[in-house]
XYZ file of C-alpha atoms in Angstrom:
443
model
C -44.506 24.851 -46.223
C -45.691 21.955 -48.260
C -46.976 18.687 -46.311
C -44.512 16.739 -48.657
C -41.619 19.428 -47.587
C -42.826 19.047 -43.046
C -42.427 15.102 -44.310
C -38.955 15.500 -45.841
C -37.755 17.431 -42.811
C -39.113 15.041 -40.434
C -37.339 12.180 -42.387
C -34.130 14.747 -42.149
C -34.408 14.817 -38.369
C -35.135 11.261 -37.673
C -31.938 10.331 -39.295
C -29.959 13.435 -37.434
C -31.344 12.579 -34.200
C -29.859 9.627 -33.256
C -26.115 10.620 -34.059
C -26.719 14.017 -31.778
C -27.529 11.776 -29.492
C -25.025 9.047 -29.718
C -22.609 12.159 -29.863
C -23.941 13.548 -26.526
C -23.894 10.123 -24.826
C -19.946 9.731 -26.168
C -19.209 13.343 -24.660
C -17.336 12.744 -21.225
C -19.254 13.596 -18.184
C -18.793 13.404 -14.468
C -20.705 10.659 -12.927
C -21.574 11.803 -9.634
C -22.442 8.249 -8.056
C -18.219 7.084 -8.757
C -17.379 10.637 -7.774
C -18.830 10.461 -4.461
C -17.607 6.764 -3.881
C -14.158 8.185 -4.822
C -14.553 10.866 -2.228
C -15.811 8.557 0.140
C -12.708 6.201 -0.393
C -9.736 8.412 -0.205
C -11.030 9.495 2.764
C -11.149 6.360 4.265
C -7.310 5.268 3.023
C -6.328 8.756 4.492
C -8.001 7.435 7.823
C -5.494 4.158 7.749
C -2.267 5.806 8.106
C -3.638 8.369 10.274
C -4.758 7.379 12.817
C -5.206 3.974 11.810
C -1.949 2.789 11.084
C -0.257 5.577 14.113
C -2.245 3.734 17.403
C -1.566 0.238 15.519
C 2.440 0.837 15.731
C 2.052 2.960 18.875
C 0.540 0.573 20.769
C 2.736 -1.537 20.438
C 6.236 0.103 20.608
C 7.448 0.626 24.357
C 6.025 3.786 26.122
C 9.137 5.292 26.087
C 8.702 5.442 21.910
C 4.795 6.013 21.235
C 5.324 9.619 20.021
C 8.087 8.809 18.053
C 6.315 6.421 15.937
C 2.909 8.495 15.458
C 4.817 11.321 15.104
C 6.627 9.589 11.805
C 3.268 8.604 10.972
C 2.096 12.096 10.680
C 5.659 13.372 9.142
C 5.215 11.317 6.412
C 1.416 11.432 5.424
C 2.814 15.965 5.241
C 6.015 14.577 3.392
C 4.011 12.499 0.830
C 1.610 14.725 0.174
C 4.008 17.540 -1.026
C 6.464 15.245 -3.117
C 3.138 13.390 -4.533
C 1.832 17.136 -5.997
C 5.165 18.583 -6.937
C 6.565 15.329 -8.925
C 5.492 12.116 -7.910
C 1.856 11.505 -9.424
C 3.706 12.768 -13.003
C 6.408 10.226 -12.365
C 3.898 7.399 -11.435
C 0.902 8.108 -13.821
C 2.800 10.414 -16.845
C 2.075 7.844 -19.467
C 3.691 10.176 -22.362
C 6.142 8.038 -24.483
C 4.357 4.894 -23.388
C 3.537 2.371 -26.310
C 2.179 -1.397 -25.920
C 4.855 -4.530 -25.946
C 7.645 -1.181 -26.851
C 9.899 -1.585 -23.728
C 12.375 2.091 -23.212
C 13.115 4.291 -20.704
C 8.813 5.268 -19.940
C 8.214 1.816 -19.207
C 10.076 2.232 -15.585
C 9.275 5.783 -15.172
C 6.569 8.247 -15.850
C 7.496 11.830 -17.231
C 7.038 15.504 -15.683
C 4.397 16.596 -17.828
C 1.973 16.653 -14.496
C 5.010 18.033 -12.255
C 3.067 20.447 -9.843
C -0.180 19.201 -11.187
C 0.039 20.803 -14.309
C -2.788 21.083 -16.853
C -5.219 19.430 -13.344
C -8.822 22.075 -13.528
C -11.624 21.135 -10.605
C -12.725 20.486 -15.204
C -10.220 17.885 -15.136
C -11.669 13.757 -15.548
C -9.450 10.867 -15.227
C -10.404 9.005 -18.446
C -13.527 8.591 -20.775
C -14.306 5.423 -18.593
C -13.644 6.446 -14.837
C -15.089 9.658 -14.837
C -14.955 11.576 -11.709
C -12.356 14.733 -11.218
C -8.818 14.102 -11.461
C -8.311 15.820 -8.848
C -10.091 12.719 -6.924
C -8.253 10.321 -8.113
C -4.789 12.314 -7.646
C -5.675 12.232 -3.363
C -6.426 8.712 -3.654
C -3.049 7.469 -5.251
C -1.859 10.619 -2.940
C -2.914 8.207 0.435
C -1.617 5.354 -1.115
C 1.456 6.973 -1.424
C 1.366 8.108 2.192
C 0.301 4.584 3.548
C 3.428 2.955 1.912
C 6.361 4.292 3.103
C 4.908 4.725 6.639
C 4.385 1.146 6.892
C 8.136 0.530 6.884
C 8.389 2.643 10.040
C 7.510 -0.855 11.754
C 10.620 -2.297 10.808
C 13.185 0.219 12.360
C 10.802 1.718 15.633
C 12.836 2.485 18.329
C 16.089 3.453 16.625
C 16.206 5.794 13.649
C 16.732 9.464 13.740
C 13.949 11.288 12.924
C 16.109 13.445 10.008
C 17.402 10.655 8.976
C 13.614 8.902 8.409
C 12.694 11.901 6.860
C 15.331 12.017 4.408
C 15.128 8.284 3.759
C 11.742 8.724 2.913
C 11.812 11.314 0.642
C 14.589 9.852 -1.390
C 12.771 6.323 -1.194
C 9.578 7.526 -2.237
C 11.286 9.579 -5.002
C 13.309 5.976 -6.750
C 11.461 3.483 -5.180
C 7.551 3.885 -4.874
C 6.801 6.246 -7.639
C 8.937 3.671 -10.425
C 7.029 0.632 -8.870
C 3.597 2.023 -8.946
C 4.639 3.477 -12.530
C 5.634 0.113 -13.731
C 2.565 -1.833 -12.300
C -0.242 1.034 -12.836
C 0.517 3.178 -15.886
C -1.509 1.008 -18.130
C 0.247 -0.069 -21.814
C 3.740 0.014 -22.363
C 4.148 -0.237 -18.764
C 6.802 -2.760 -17.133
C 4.942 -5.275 -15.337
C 1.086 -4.195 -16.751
C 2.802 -5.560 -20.047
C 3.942 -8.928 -18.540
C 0.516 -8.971 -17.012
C 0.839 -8.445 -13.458
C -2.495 -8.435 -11.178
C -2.220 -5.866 -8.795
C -5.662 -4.735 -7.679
C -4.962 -2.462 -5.091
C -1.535 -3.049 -4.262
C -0.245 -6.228 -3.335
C 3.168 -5.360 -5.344
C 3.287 -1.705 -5.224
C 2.431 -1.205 -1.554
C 2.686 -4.269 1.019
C 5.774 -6.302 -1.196
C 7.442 -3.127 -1.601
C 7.157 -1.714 1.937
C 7.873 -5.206 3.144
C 10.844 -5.835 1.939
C 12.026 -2.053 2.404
C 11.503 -2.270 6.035
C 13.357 -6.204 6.398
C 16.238 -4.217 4.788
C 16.208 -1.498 7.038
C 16.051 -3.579 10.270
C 19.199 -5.494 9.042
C 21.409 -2.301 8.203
C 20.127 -0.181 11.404
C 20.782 -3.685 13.484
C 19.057 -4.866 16.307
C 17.935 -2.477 18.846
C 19.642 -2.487 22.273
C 18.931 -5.257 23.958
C 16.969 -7.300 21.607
C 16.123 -10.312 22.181
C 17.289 -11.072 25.353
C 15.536 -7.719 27.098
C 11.718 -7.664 27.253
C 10.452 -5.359 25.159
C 6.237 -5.866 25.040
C 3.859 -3.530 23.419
C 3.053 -1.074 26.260
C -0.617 -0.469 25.096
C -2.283 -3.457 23.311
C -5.550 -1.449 23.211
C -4.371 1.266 21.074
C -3.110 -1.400 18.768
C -6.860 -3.421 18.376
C -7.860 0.057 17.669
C -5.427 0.737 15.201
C -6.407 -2.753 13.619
C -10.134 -2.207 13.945
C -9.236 1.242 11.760
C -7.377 -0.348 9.331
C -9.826 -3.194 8.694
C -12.498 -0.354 8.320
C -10.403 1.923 6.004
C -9.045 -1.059 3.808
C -12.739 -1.162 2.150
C -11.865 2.793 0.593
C -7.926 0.998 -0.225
C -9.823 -2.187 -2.376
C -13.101 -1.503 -2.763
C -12.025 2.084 -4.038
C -9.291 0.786 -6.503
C -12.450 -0.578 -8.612
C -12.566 3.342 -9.430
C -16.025 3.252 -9.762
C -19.344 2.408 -7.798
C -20.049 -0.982 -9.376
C -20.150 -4.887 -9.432
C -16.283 -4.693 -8.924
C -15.789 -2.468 -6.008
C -18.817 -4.529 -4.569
C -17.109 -7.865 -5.045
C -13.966 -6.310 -3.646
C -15.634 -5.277 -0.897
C -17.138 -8.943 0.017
C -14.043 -10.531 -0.433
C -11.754 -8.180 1.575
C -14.292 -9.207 4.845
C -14.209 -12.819 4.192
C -10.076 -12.765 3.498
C -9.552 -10.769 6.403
C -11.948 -12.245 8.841
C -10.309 -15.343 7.834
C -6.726 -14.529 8.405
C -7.660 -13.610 12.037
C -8.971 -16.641 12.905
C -6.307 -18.335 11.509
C -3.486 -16.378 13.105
C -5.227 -16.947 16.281
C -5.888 -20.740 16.526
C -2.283 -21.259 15.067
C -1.309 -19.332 17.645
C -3.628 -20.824 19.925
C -2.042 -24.134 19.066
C 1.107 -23.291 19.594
C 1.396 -21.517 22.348
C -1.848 -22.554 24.395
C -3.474 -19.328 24.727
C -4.879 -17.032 22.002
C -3.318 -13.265 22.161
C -5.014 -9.388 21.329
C -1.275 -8.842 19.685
C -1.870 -12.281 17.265
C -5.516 -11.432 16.370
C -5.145 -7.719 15.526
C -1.881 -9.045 13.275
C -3.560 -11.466 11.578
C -6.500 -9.160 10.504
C -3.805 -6.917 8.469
C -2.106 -10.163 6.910
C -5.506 -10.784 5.451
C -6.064 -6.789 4.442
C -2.460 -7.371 2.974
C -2.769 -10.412 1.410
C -6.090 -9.625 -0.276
C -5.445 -6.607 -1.543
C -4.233 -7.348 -5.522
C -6.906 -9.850 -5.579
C -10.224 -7.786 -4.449
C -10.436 -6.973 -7.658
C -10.314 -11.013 -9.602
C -11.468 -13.712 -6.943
C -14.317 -14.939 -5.619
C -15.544 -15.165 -2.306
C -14.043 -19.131 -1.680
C -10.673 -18.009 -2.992
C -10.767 -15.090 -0.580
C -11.384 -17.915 2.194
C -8.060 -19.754 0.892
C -5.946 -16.891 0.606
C -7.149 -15.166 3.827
C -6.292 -19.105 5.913
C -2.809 -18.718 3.924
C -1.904 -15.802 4.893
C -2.993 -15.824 8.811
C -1.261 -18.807 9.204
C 2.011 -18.254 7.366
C 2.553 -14.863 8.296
C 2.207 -16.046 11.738
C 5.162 -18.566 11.439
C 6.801 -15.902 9.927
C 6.809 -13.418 12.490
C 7.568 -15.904 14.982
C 9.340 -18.833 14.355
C 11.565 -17.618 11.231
C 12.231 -14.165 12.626
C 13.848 -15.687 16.100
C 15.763 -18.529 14.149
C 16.940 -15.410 11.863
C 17.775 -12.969 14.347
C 16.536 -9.873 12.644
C 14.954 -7.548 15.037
C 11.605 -6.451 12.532
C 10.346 -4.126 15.511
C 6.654 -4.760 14.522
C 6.819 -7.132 12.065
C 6.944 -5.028 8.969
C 8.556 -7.889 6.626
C 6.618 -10.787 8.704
C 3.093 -9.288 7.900
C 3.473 -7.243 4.790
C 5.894 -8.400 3.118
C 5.273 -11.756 3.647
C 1.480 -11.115 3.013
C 2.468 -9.007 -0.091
C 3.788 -12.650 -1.792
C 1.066 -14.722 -0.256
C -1.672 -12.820 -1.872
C 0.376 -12.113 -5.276
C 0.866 -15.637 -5.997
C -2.398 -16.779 -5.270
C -4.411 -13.779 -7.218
C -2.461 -16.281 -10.442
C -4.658 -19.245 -8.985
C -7.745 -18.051 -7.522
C -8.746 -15.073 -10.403
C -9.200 -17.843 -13.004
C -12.850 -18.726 -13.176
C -12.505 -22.213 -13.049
C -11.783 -21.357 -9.788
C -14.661 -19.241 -8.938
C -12.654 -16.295 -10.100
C -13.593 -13.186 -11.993
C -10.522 -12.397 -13.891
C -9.339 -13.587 -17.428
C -6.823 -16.473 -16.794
C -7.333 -19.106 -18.481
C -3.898 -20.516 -17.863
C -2.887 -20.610 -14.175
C 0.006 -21.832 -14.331
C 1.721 -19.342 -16.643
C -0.528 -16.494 -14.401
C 1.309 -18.060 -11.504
C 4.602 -17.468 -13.305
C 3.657 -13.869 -14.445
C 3.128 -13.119 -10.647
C 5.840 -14.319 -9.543
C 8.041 -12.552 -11.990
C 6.484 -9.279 -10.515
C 6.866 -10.217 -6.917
C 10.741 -11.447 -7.604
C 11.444 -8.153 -9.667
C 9.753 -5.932 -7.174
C 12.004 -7.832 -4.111
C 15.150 -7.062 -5.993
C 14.801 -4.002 -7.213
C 13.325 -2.662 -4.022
C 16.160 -4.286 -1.653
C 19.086 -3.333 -4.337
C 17.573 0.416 -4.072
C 16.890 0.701 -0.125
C 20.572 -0.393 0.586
C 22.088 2.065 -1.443
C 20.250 4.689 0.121
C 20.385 3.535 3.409
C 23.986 3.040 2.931
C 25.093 6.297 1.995
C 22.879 8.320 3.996
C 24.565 6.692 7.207
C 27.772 7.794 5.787
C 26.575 11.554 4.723
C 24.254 12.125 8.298
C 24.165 9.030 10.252
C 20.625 6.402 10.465
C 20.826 5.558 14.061
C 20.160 7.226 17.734
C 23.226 6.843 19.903
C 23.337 4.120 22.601
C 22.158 7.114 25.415
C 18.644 8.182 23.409
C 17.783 5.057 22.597
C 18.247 4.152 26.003
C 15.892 7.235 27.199
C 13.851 7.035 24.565
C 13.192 8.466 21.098
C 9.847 10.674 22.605
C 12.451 12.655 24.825
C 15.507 12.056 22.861
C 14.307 13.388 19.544
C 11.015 15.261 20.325
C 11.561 16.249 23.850
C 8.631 15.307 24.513
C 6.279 12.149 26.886
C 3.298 10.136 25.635
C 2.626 9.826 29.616
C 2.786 12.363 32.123
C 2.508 11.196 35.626
């Protein structure tokens, strides 16, 4: 071969090169740093509900109920698991028929082109920008799932049949959660991602939703027996600071992890869920302190999940001085909440399902419209707070209508088909004996 023909094909290859390798670097590939954050994170969401979220309620329910409520707990994290992998991750993430601004019937509700995981290979990546398995990212929506419906146990503890929970659960899941976290998370043509909702990690699609599910639950069920004139204090406070102490731990993997990556942004989210929630419990406890004279273990471990709550769809767009604000917010008006409005009410909200969650849910929705503008050392891309403001509270009014509309009806006819509540005698004895036949304590 020629020198002029070796300089010809060098000349070739120089031009070739570059688009093999721009090719190869376009190719999809697992990134094993994100995976292994993802892996990290679902496993630490998992770890809220159980045990996390189990001692929380159990330690505070009376002793004569502490199975009862881990028990649900652990019912529904088996429950959720199945319906997730058998429709509800097609429901929630199917984004087949989908199109930008085009509002139809896919804009409220995902398909069944996943049904029973369909298509998922351990091959399988989310998207040519998250890339770790599918299969990662279907357990972490999968805990999310499990968290959300378990958090409305709080509302009814002490006085729902356990078939009864089960089967509200599964039908609430099934028109409630999957068509929320569809509408919010499904990316364009979506409900509420079109209108422009911010919903890191689940401000809207877990605490608003739960929250308000549970506040109509304790108002159909009515007020347990007794309530409020017969005492009715947590029987183990230290099961609950543990409880709290897991959630606080496990709400990094619920933020932090919603960045869906090992970056900037799940770093940021991480910082700011501390701050919010360290925040919240201080404020919950001098408020508190203020009002009452003495600061309480109860008040303390409640304010540090208002903060988790009210944090959660902003970890993702504000900065660590609007986490301070919305962390204050939320300790000290979930507090009031909990207290003062829910005995001039007279709902009976066993452990404050609506007071913290719910109530946190709106706190931190609103103010992700304020505090993720930059001009307000936020790192989102409002420019206009005032109509971001409006956008978010558009999603949190929608989600508190749609959500209380749907949990009557079903609460509604279920106690007509199989009943909601214990009679007068178990709940008197005790849902551990009554419907498990079984103690927390054996003397």
């Amino acid at each position: 071969m020629t020198l002029r023909k070796i300089a010809g094909l060098g000349a070739l290859l120089s031009l070739v090169t570059p688009g093999l390798a721009l090719a190869e670097e376009a190719a999809p590939a697992l990134n094993s740093g994100d995976t292994a954050w993802m892996l990290t994170a679902t496993a630490l969401v998992l770890f809220m509900t159980i045990p996390g979220l189990a001692l929380f309620y159990g330690g505070m329910v009376r002793s004569k109920n502490v199975l009862s409520v881990m028990m649900q707990c652990f019912a529904i994290t088996g429950l959720m698991s199945i319906l997730w992998v058998v429709y509800g991750y097609s429901m929630a993430f199917d984004t087949a028929g989908m199109e930008k601004g085009v509002l139809n019937f896919n804009s409220f509700v995902g398909g069944f082109s996943k049904a029973f995981l369909s298509g998922v290979t351990p091959e399988s990546l989310t998207s040519a920008t998250a890339l770790f398995p599918e299969a990662v990212f279907i357990t972490f929506q999968m805990t999310f799932a499990i968290i959300t419906p378990a958090l409305i146990v709080g509302a009814f503890a002490e006085r729902m049949k356990f078939s009864a929970m089960l089967v509200f659960m599964g039908i609430w899941f099934t028109l409630v959660y999957a068509p929320i976290a569809h509408m919010v998370w499904s990316g364009d043509g979506a409900l509420m991602w079109d209108w422009g909702v911010l919903d890191f990690a689940g401000g809207t699609v877990v605490h608003i939703n739960a929250g308000i599910a549970g506040l109509v639950c304790c108002l159909v069920l009515g007020k347990r027996k007794g309530y409020p004139t017969t005492p009715m204090a947590p029987h183990n406070l230290g099961y609950t600071l543990m409880g709290a102490a897991m959630l606080w731990i496990g709400w990094f993997g619920f933020n932090a992890g919603s960045a869906a990556a090992a970056n900037g942004t799940a770093g940021m989210a991480m910082l700011v869920t501390q701050i919010a929630t360290a925040a919240a419990a201080l404020g919950w406890m001098f408020a508190e302190w203020i009002g009452h004279g003495k600061p309480s273990a109860l008040g303390i471990a409640s304010g540090v999940v208002a903060g988790l709550v009210a944090i959660t769809p902003a970890a993702g767009t504000v900065g660590p001085m609007g986490a301070l604000v919305i962390g204050l917010a939320s300790g000290v008006i979930c507090y009031f909440c909990a207290t003062t409005l829910k005995r001039k009410l007279g709902y009976d909200d066993s452990l404050d399902a609506f007071g913290v969650h719910g109530v946190g849910g709106i706190i931190g929705a609103i103010l992700t419209g304020v505090f993720a503008a930059p001009a307000l050392g936020g790192f989102g891309t409002v420019t206009d707070i005032g109509m971001q403001v409006w956008v978010q509270a558009k999603g949190v009014i929608f989600t508190v209508v749609y959500t209380a509309i749907a949990t009557y009806v079903i609460l509604k006819v279920l106690d007509l088909v199989m009943g909601l509540r214990v009679n007068e005698e178990e709940e008197s004895v005790g849902l551990d004996l009554a419907q498990h036949n079984e103690r927390g304590y054996n003397l």
